[in-house]
Short mmCIF file of C-alpha atoms in Angstrom, two decimals:
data_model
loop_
_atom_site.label_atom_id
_atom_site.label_comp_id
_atom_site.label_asym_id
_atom_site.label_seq_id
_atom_site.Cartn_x
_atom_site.Cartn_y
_atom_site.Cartn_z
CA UNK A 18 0.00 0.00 0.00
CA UNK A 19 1.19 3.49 -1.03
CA UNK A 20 2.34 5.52 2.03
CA UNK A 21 -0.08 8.46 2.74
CA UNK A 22 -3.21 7.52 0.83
CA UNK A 23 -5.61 10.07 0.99
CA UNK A 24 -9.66 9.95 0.59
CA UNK A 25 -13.08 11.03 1.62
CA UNK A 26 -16.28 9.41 2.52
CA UNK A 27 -19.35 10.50 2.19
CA UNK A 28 -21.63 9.91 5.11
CA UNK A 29 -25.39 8.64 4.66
CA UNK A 30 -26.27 9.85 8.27
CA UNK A 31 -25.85 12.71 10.10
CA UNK A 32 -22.90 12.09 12.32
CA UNK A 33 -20.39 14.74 12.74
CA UNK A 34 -17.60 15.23 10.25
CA UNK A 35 -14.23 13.73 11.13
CA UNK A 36 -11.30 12.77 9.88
CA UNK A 37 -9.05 9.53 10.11
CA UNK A 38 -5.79 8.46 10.07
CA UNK A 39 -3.92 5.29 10.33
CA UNK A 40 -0.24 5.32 11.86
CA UNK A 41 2.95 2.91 12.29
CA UNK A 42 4.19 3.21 15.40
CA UNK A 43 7.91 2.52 15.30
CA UNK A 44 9.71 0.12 17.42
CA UNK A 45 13.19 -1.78 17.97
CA UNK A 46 13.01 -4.57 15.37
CA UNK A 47 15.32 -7.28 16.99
CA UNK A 48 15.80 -8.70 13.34
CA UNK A 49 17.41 -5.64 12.36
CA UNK A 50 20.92 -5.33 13.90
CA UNK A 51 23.18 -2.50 13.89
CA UNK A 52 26.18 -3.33 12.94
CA UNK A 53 28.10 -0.78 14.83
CA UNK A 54 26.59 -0.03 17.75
CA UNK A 55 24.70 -3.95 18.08
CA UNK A 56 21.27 -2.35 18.95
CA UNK A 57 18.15 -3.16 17.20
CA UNK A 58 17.28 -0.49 14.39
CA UNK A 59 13.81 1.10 14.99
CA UNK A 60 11.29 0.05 12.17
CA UNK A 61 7.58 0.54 11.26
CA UNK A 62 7.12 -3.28 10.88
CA UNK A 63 7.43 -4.04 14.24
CA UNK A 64 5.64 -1.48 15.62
CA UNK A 65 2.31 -1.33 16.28
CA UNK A 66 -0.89 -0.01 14.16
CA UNK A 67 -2.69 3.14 15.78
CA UNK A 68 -6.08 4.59 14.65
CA UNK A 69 -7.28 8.20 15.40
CA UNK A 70 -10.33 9.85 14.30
CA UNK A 71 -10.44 13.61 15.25
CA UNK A 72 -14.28 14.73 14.82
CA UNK A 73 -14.02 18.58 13.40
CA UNK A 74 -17.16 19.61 15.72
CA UNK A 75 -14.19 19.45 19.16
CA UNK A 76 -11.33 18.22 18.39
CA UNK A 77 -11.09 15.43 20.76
CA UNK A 78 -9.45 12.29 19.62
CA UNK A 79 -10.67 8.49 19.86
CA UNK A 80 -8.29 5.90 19.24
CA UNK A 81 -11.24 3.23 19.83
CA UNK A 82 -11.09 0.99 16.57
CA UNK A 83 -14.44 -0.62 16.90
CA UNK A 84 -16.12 2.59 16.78
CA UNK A 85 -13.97 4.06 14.05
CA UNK A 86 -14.47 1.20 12.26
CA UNK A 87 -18.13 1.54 11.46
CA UNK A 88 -17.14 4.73 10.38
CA UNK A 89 -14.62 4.07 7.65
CA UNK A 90 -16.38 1.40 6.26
CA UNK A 91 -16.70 1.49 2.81
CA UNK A 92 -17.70 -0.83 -0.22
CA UNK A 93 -17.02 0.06 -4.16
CA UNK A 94 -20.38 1.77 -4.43
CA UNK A 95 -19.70 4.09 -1.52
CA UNK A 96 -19.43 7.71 -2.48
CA UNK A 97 -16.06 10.00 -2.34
CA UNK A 98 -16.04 13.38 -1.40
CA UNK A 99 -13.17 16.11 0.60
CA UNK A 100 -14.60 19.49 1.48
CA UNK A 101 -11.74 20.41 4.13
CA UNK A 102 -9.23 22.66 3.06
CA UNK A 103 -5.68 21.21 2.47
CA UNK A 104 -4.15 23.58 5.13
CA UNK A 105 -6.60 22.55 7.91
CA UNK A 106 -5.95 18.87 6.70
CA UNK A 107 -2.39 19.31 7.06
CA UNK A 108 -2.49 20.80 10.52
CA UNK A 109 -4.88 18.16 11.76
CA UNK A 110 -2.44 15.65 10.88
CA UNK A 111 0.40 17.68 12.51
CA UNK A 112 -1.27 17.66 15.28
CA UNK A 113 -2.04 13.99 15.37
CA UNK A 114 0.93 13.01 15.11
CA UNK A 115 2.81 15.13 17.63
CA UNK A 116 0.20 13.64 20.26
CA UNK A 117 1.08 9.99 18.46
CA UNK A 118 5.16 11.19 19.58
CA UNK A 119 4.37 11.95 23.08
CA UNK A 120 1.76 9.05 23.58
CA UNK A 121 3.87 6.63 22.05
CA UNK A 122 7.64 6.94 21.27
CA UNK A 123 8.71 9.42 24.19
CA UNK A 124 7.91 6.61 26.48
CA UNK A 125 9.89 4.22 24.36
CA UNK A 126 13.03 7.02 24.52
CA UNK A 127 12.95 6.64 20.56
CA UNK A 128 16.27 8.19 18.84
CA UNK A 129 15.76 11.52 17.03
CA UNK A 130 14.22 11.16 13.90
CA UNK A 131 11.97 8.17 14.68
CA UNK A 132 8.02 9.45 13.84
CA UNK A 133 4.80 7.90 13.47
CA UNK A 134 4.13 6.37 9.66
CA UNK A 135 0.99 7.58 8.07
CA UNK A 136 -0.31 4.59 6.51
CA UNK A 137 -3.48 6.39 5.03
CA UNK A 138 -6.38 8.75 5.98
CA UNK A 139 -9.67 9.73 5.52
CA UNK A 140 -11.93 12.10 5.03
CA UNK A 141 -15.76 11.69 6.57
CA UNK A 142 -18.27 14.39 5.39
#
């Protein structure tokens, strides 16, 4: 899958609009060696998947996949639609994953440079 796959979703009820996104969370890989320093590298694939959904309405993040998931749901006849502007898309997802860094790789000490992986996101109107 293409990192950073963008969509939108338009919603047949009227819940409030959101959007998405679906992170790697980097950890130590212990397959992946250093060869200088003998440490595990950090990587993606051994991390672990994170979803967010930030509703527009206040802001407040869930990271509760089984309500998310009825919410990006989709089959082939399901229509597409983005009405956010790029900025405020941008920001959002700035903002996501700065929480994603202090929720999830501060803990872990992670070395400089180490960052959540946007996988894909989504738009729900």
């Amino acid at each position: 899958m293409p990192l950073k796959a963008f969509s939108g979703k338009a919603l047949e009820n009227p819940l409030p609009q959101a959007i998405f996104f679906c992170h790697r969370i980097p950890r130590p890989d212990s397959t992946l060696i250093d060869i200088e320093t003998g440490t595990p590298r950090w990587s993606d694939a051994a991390g672990l998947t994170v979803w967010t959904c930030v509703p527009f309405t206040d802001g407040k993040a869930s990271n509760e996949p089984g309500a998310i998931a009825d919410l990006i749901r989709n089959t082939p006849d399901t229509k597409r639609t983005v009405k956010l502007d790029r900025t405020k898309l941008a920001e959002l997802r700035k903002q996501v994953e700065r929480d994603l860094v202090k929720e999830h790789l501060r803990p872990l000490q992670a070395p400089l440079g180490v960052n959540p992986v946007l996988k894909c996101w989504l738009e729900l109107n």
